[in-house]
Amino acid sequence: MAAVHKNLLPAVVLATALIVMAHPSTQKTIQITNKLSSKILIVHCGCQHVDLGGRTVEIDANYEWSFVPDTFGWSVFRCNLTVEDKRLSLVTFDKAKYHKELNFNYWVVYDDGVYGTDSIGIGERFIGGWK
């Protein structure tokens, strides 16, 4: 059964690409900004079927990606953030909760933890601290 599912993945990717071209307003962009005082941020994000890989985000720099939330509920993006020996995991987008709960498109990382916001630099809300 898994082999059949993997064979359908290219068709799903193509359908998603066509949706983006047809309806760009459905596209979501997630952005993570490093506002740490003096440290480089390591970000590793992905969802069930896509590993976006690890990225190094310099101070005052952004890492972002865009996608179309699919109709199968696969659009749950998770990110692992690492600074030196500290870690923090968060769900950066969950389609099932997007309209029901607070769900941010912009994430800002500070020395005390990560904040979410709907608009860059406006109304940041503390989400969680480093572990």
mmCIF file of C-alpha atoms in Angstrom, residues 45-123:
data_model
loop_
_atom_site.group_PDB
_atom_site.id
_atom_site.type_symbol
_atom_site.label_atom_id
_atom_site.label_comp_id
_atom_site.label_asym_id
_atom_site.label_seq_id
_atom_site.Cartn_x
_atom_site.Cartn_y
_atom_site.Cartn_z
ATOM 1 C CA CYS A 45 11.675 22.344 9.013
ATOM 2 C CA GLY A 46 9.380 20.018 7.140
ATOM 3 C CA CYS A 47 6.002 18.341 6.959
ATOM 4 C CA GLN A 48 4.877 14.743 6.582
ATOM 5 C CA HIS A 49 6.018 14.442 2.952
ATOM 6 C CA VAL A 50 8.598 17.203 2.572
ATOM 7 C CA ASP A 51 11.845 17.730 4.468
ATOM 8 C CA LEU A 52 12.978 21.303 3.862
ATOM 9 C CA GLY A 53 16.357 20.463 5.371
ATOM 10 C CA GLY A 54 18.502 22.362 7.809
ATOM 11 C CA ARG A 55 19.411 26.016 7.351
ATOM 12 C CA THR A 56 21.775 28.385 9.095
ATOM 13 C CA VAL A 57 20.129 31.744 9.751
ATOM 14 C CA GLU A 58 22.492 34.605 10.525
ATOM 15 C CA ILE A 59 21.605 37.377 12.980
ATOM 16 C CA ASP A 60 18.890 39.702 11.582
ATOM 17 C CA ALA A 61 18.330 37.352 8.627
ATOM 18 C CA ASN A 62 15.175 35.457 7.619
ATOM 19 C CA TYR A 63 14.401 31.962 6.445
ATOM 20 C CA GLU A 64 11.113 31.556 4.607
ATOM 21 C CA TRP A 65 9.212 29.190 2.375
ATOM 22 C CA SER A 66 5.866 29.251 0.599
ATOM 23 C CA PHE A 67 3.367 26.478 -0.020
ATOM 24 C CA VAL A 68 -0.295 25.804 -0.653
ATOM 25 C CA PRO A 69 -2.057 23.996 2.192
ATOM 26 C CA ASP A 70 -3.243 20.805 0.567
ATOM 27 C CA THR A 71 -6.686 19.368 0.850
ATOM 28 C CA PHE A 72 -5.511 16.133 2.478
ATOM 29 C CA GLY A 73 -4.464 17.711 5.769
ATOM 30 C CA TRP A 74 -0.772 17.107 5.185
ATOM 31 C CA SER A 75 0.170 20.741 5.715
ATOM 32 C CA VAL A 76 1.451 20.564 9.242
ATOM 33 C CA PHE A 77 4.880 22.145 9.185
ATOM 34 C CA ARG A 78 7.164 21.616 12.161
ATOM 35 C CA CYS A 79 10.501 23.256 12.839
ATOM 36 C CA ASN A 80 13.320 22.386 15.185
ATOM 37 C CA LEU A 81 15.319 25.447 16.216
ATOM 38 C CA THR A 82 18.797 25.085 17.666
ATOM 39 C CA VAL A 83 21.116 27.655 19.232
ATOM 40 C CA GLU A 84 24.338 26.220 20.617
ATOM 41 C CA ASP A 85 23.103 23.524 23.060
ATOM 42 C CA LYS A 86 19.517 24.820 23.352
ATOM 43 C CA ARG A 87 16.579 23.497 21.359
ATOM 44 C CA LEU A 88 13.016 24.470 20.675
ATOM 45 C CA SER A 89 10.409 22.696 18.552
ATOM 46 C CA LEU A 90 7.279 24.303 17.206
ATOM 47 C CA VAL A 91 4.483 23.811 14.723
ATOM 48 C CA THR A 92 4.808 26.715 12.302
ATOM 49 C CA PHE A 93 1.629 25.918 10.374
ATOM 50 C CA ASP A 94 -1.279 23.544 10.953
ATOM 51 C CA LYS A 95 -4.036 23.772 8.353
ATOM 52 C CA ALA A 96 -6.569 22.085 10.627
ATOM 53 C CA LYS A 97 -6.110 24.805 13.283
ATOM 54 C CA TYR A 98 -5.401 27.801 11.069
ATOM 55 C CA HIS A 99 -8.843 29.397 11.260
ATOM 56 C CA LYS A 100 -9.869 27.995 14.633
ATOM 57 C CA GLU A 101 -6.872 28.948 16.760
ATOM 58 C CA LEU A 102 -4.136 31.498 16.777
ATOM 59 C CA ASN A 103 -1.742 30.487 14.021
ATOM 60 C CA PHE A 104 1.087 32.752 12.940
ATOM 61 C CA ASN A 105 2.876 33.188 9.621
ATOM 62 C CA TYR A 106 5.870 35.015 11.081
ATOM 63 C CA TRP A 107 8.116 33.683 13.817
ATOM 64 C CA VAL A 108 10.768 35.759 15.556
ATOM 65 C CA VAL A 109 13.524 34.102 17.592
ATOM 66 C CA TYR A 110 15.003 36.009 20.554
ATOM 67 C CA ASP A 111 17.369 35.076 23.382
ATOM 68 C CA ASP A 112 14.421 34.143 25.646
ATOM 69 C CA GLY A 113 12.538 32.062 23.050
ATOM 70 C CA VAL A 114 10.268 32.312 20.021
ATOM 71 C CA TYR A 115 7.410 34.714 19.327
ATOM 72 C CA GLY A 116 4.652 34.492 16.731
ATOM 73 C CA THR A 117 2.982 37.302 14.836
ATOM 74 C CA ASP A 118 0.572 37.826 11.954
ATOM 75 C CA SER A 119 2.484 40.856 10.696
ATOM 76 C CA ILE A 120 6.215 41.426 10.765
ATOM 77 C CA GLY A 121 7.117 43.354 13.918
ATOM 78 C CA ILE A 122 3.515 43.901 15.064
ATOM 79 C CA GLY A 123 1.846 42.221 18.033
#
